[in-house]
Short mmCIF file of C-alpha atoms in Angstrom, two decimals:
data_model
loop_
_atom_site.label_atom_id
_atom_site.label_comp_id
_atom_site.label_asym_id
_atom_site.label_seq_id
_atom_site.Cartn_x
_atom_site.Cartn_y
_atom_site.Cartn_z
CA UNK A 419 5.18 15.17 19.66
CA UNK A 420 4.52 14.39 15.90
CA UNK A 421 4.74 17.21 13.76
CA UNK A 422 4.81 17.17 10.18
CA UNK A 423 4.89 20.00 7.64
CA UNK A 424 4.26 20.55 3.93
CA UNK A 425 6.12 16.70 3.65
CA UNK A 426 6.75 15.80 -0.06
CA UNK A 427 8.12 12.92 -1.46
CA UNK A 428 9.02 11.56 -4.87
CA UNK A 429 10.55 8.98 -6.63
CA UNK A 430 11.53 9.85 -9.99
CA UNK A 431 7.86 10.61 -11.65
CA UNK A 432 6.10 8.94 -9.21
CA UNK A 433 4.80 11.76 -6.16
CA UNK A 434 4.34 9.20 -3.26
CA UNK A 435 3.61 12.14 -0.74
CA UNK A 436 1.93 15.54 -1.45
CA UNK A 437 1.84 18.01 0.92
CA UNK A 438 1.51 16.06 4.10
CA UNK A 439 0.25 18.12 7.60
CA UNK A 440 -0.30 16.24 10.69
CA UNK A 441 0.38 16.99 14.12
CA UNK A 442 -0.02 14.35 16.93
CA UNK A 443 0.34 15.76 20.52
CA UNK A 444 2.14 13.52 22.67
CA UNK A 445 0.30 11.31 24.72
CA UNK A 446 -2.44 10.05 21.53
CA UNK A 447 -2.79 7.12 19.88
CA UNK A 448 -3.34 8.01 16.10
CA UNK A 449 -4.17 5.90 13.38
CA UNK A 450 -3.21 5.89 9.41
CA UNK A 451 -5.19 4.43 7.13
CA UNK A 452 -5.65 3.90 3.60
CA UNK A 453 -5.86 1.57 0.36
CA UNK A 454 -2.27 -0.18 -0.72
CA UNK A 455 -0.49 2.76 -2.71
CA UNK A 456 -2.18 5.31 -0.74
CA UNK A 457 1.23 6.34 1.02
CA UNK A 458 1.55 4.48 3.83
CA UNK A 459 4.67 2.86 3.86
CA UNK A 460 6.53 5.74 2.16
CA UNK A 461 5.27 8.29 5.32
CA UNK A 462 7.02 5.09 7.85
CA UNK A 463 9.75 5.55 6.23
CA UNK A 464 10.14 9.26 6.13
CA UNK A 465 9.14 9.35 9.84
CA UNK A 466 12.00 6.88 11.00
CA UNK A 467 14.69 8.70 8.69
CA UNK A 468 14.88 5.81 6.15
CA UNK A 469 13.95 7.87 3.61
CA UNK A 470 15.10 12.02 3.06
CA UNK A 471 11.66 14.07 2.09
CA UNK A 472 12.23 15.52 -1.06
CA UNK A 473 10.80 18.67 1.05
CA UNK A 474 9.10 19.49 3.93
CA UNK A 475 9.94 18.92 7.53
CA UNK A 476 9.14 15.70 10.15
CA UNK A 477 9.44 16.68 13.86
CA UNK A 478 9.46 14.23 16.76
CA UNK A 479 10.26 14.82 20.10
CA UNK A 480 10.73 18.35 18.71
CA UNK A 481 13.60 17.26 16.83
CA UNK A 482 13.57 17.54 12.71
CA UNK A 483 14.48 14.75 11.17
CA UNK A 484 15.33 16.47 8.10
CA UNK A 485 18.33 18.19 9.22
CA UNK A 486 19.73 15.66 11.15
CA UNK A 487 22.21 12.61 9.37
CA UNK A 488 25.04 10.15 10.84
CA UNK A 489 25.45 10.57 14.39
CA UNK A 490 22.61 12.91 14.60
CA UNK A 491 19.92 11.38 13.07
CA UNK A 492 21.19 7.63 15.18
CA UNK A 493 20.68 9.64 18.25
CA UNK A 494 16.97 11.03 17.10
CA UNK A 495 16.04 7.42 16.14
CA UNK A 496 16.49 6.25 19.92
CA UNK A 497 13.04 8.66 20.39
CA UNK A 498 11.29 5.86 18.16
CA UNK A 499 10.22 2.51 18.82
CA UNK A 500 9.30 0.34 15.72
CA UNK A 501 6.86 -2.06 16.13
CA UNK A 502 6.30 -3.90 12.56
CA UNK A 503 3.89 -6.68 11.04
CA UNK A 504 6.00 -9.46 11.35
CA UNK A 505 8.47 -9.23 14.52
CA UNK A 506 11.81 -10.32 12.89
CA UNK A 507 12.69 -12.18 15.97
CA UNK A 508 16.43 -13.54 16.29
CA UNK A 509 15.39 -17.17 15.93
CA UNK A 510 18.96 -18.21 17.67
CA UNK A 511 18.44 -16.25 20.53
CA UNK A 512 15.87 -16.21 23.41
CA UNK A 513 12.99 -13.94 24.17
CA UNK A 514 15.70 -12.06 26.75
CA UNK A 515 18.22 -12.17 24.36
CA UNK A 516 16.00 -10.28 21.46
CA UNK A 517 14.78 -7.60 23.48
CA UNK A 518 18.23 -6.73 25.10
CA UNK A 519 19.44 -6.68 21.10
CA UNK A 520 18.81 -3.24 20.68
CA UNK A 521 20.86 -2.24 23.92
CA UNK A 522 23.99 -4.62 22.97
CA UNK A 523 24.11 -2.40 19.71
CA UNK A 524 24.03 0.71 21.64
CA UNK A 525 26.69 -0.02 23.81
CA UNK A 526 24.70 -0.73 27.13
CA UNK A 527 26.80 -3.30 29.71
CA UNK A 528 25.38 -6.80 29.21
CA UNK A 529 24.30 -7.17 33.01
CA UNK A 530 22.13 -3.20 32.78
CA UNK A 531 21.10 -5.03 28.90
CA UNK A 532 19.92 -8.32 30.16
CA UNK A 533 18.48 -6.45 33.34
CA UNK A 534 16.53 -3.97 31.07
CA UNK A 535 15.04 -6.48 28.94
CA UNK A 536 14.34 -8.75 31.17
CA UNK A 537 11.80 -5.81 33.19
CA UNK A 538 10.49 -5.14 30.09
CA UNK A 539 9.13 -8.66 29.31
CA UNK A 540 7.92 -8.74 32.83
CA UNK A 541 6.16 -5.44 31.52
CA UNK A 542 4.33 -7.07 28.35
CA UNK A 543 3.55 -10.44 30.34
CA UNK A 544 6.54 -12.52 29.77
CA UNK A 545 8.16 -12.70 32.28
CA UNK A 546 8.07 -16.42 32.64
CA UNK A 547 9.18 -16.69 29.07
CA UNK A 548 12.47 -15.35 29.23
CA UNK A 549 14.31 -18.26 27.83
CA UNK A 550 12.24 -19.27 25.12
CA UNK A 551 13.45 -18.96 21.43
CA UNK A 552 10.98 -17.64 19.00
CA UNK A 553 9.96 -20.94 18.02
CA UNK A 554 9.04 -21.84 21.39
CA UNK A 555 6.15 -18.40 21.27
CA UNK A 556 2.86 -17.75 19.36
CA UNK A 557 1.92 -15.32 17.07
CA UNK A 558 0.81 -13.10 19.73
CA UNK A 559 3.90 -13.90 22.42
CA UNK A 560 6.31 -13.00 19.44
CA UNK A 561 4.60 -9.85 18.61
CA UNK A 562 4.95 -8.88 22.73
CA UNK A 563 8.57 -9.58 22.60
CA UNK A 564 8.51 -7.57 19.64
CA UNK A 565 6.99 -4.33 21.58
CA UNK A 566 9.46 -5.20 24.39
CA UNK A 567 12.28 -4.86 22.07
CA UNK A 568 10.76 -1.71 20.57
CA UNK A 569 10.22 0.00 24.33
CA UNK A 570 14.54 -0.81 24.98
CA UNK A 571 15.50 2.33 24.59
CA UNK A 572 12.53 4.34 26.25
CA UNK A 573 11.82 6.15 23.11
CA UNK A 574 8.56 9.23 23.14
CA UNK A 575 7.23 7.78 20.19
CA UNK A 576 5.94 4.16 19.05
CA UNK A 577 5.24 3.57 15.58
CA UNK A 578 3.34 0.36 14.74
CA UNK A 579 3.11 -1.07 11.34
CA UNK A 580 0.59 -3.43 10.71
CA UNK A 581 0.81 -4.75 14.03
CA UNK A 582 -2.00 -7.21 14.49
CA UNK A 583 -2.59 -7.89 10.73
CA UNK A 584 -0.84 -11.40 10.96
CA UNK A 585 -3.04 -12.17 14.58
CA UNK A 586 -6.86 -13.81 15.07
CA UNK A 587 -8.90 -11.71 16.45
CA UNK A 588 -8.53 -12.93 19.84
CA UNK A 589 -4.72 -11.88 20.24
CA UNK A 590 -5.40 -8.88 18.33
CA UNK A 591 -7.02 -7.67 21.14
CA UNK A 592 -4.95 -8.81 23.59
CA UNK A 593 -2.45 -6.60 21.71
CA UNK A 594 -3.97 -3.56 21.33
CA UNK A 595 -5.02 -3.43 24.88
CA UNK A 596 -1.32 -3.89 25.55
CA UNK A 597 -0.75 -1.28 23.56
CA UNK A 598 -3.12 1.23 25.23
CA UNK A 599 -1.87 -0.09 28.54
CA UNK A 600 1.66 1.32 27.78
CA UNK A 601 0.46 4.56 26.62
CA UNK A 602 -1.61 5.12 30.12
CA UNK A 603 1.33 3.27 31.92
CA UNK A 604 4.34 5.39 30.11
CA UNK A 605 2.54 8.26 28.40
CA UNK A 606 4.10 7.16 25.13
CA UNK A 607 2.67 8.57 21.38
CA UNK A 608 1.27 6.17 19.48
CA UNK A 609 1.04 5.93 15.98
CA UNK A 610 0.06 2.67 13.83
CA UNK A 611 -0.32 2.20 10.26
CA UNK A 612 -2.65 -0.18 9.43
CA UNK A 613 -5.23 -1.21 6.97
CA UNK A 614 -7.82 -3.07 9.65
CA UNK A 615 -10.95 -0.29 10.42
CA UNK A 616 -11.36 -2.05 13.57
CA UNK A 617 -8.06 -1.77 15.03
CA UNK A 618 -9.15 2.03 14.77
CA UNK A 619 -12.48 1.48 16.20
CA UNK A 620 -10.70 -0.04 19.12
CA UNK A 621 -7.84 2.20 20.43
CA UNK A 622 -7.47 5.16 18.54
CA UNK A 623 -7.90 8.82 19.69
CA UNK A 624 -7.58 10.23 16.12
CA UNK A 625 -7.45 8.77 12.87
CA UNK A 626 -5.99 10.02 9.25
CA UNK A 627 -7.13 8.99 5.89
CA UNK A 628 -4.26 8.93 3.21
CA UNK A 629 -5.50 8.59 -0.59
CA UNK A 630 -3.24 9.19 -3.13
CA UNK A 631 -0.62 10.14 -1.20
CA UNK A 632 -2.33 13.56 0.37
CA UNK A 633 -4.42 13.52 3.26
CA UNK A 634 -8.35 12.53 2.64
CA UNK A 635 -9.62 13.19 5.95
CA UNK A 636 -8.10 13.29 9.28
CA UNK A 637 -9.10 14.53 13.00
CA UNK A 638 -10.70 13.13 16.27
CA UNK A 639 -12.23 9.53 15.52
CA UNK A 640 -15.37 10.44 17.02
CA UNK A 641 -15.92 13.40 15.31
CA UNK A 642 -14.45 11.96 11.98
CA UNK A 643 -17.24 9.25 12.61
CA UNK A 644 -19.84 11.27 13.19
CA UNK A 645 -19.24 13.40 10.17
CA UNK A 646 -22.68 12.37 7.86
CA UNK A 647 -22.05 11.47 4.40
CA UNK A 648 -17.98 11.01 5.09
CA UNK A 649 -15.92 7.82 3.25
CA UNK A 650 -13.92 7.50 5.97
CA UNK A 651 -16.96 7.14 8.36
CA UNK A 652 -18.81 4.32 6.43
CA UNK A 653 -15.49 2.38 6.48
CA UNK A 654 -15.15 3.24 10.27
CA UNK A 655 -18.66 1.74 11.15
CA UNK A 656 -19.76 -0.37 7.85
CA UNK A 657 -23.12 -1.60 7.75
CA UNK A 658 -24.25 -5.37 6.14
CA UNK A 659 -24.55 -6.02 2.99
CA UNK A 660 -28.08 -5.77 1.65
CA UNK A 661 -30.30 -7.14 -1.04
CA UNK A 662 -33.56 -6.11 -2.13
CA UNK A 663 -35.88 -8.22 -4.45
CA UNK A 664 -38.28 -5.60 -6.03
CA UNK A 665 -36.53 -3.37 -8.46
CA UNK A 666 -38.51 -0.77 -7.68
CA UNK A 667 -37.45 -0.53 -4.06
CA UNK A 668 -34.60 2.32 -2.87
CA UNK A 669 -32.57 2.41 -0.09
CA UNK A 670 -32.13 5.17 1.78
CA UNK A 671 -29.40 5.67 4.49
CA UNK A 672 -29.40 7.52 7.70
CA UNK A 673 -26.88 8.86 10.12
CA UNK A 674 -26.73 8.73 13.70
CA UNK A 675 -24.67 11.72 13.58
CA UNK A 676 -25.70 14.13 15.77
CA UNK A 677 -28.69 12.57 17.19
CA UNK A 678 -29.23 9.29 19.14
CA UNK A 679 -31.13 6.27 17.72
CA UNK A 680 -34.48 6.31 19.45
CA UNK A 681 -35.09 9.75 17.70
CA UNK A 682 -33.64 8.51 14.45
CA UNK A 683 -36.81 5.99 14.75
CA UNK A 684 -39.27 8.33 15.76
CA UNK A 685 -38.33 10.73 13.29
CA UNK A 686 -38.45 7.62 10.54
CA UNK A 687 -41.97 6.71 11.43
CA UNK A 688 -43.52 10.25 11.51
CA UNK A 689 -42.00 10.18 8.07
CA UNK A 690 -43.78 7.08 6.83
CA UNK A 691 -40.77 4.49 7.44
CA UNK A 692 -41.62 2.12 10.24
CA UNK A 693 -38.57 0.02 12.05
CA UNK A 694 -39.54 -3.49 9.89
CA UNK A 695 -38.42 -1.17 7.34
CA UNK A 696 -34.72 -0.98 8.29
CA UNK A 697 -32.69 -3.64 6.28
CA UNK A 698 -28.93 -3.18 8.07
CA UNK A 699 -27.41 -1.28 10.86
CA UNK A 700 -24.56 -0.36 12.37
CA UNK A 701 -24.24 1.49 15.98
CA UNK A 702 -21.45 2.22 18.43
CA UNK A 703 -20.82 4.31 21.46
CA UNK A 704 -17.45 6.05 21.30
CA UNK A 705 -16.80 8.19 23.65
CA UNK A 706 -20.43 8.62 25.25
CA UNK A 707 -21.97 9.37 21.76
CA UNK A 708 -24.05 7.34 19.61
CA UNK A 709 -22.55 6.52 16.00
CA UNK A 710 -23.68 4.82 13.55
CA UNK A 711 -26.12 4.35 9.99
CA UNK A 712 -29.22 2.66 9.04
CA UNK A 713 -30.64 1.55 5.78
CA UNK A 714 -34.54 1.82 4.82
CA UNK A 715 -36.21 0.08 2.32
CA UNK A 716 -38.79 1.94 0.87
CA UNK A 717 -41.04 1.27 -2.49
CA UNK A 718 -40.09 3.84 -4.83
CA UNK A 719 -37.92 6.97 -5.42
CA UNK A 720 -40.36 9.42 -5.00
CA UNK A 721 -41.08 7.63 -0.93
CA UNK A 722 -37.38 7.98 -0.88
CA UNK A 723 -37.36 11.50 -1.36
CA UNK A 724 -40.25 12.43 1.18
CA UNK A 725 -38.28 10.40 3.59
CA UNK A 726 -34.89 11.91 3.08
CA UNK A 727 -36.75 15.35 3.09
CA UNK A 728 -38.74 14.76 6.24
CA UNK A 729 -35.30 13.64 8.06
CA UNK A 730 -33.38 16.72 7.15
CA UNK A 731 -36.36 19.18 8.05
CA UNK A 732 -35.78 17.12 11.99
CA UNK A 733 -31.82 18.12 11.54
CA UNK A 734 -31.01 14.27 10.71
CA UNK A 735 -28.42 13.29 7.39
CA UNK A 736 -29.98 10.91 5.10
CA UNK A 737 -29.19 10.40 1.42
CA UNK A 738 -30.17 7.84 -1.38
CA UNK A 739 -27.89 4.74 -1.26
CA UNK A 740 -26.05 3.29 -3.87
#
């Protein structure tokens, strides 16, 4: 559904995008991540046609973007349903009026427009809403109109930009299961940019890690999770911070990956690292496996190596943390 090849982009010096490959079938929710300046917003833009690649091709719907311009590329765009951080709701007009918006500009009769838009608010769980301006909604009822608007005109692919970033944590979930709920409902592709590990925790199938402008890391989130000793994972699932008073002390770290956490403890005592040991943890089931680290204090760094030896002779990650 999302294909994109060898995608390069600069601006004058400055190489935003370096050899971008990603391919999202249709169907997936898929999430992009990274630090401000890692790319982000320049890949948005390339995948809605705002900005040309300097080379390299973006696919969606099987159409490339990079051939297409005027009436072409208009047409292509009507496959792709922006969803963005803050809604940029009409504040004149009502709920019924914004989400038909789109429609009016393409042409559609106003009684098919208002018709349209007013199923599709009925859809996100407006419908009793209708007639309320934007000043009238929450955060959270704005950011619904604003998915209605985006689904208008039925387009393959969703792309949402930092879509709960402005929400508590409450609505942010009411969102995201919204989200998910169209993708079952319509089949739609999903793909968010966003900066929140959690929002990628919660709904996505497959995650990508942009650094730099090239891609870190990317693949199924519960293999990407799993994967011992990976950036991206620790992010995914972070553990507590930690202190420990003796100097002498090391922490070692140890991955679920793999392996499920009662034999993560059994293997840690045999080696000499009882559970009053463990400082921090962090564990979550995604999809029927176990993920997730631990940190052990132990007194010194030659315990730390015996322990980090004894786990990888039982097939278990652990390393010396920082």
């Amino acid at each position: 559904m999302i294909e994109l090849r060898a995608l390069r982009k600069v601006f004058g010096e400055t190489v935003a995008l370096e050899e971008i490959d990603l391919s999202v079938p249709a169907g997936e929710i898929h999430g992009i991540v990274g630090r401000s300046g890692a790319g982000k917003s320049t890949l948005i833009r390339c995948l809605t046609g705002l900005e040309s690649p300097t080379s390299g091709t973006v696919s969606i719907n099987g159409v490339d973007l990079t051939n297409q311009s005027g009436a072409g590329l208009r047409e292509a765009r009507r496959s792709i349903g922006m969803v963005f951080q803050h809604v940029n709701l009409l504040d004149s007009s009502t709920a019924l009026k914004n989400v038909a918006h789109p429609l009016k500009i393409a042409g559609v009769g106003k009684a098919e427009r208002l018709a349209k838009a007013r199923e599709l608010l009925e859809f996100v769980g407006l419908g009793d809403r209708v007639d309320n301006y934007p000043s009238q909604l929450s955060g959270g009822q704005k950011q619904r109109v604003g998915i209605a608007r985006a689904l208008a005109a039925e387009p393959k692919v969703l792309l949402c930009d930092e879509p709960t970033s402005a929400l508590d944590s409450t609505t942010t979930d009411q969102i995201l299961g919204l989200i998910r709920s169209l993708r079952d409902r319509l089949g739609i592709t999903v793909l968010i940019i966003t900066h929140e590990m959690s929002v990628i925790r919660e709904i996505c199938d497959s995650v990508t890690l942009l650094a730099d402008g090239r891609v870190a890391k990317t693949g199924k989130l519960a293999e990407v999770i799993a994967e011992p000793g990976s950036v991206l994972a620790k992010d995914l699932v972070p553990l507590p911070p930690v202190s420990i008073d003796d100097g002498a002390s090391r922490l070692v770290e140890v991955s679920l990956a793999g392996t499920d956490l009662p034999t993560v403890l059994t293997a840690a005592r045999n080696a000499g690292a009882s559970a009053e040991a463990i400082l921090a943890g962090a564990v979550e089931t995604i999809e029927g496996r176990q993920i997730g680290r631990l940190r052990f204090s132990v007194d010194s760094v030659e315990q730390a190596k015996e322990l980090i030896s004894a786990l990888k002779a039982d097939g278990i990650y652990a390393e010396e943390a920082a």
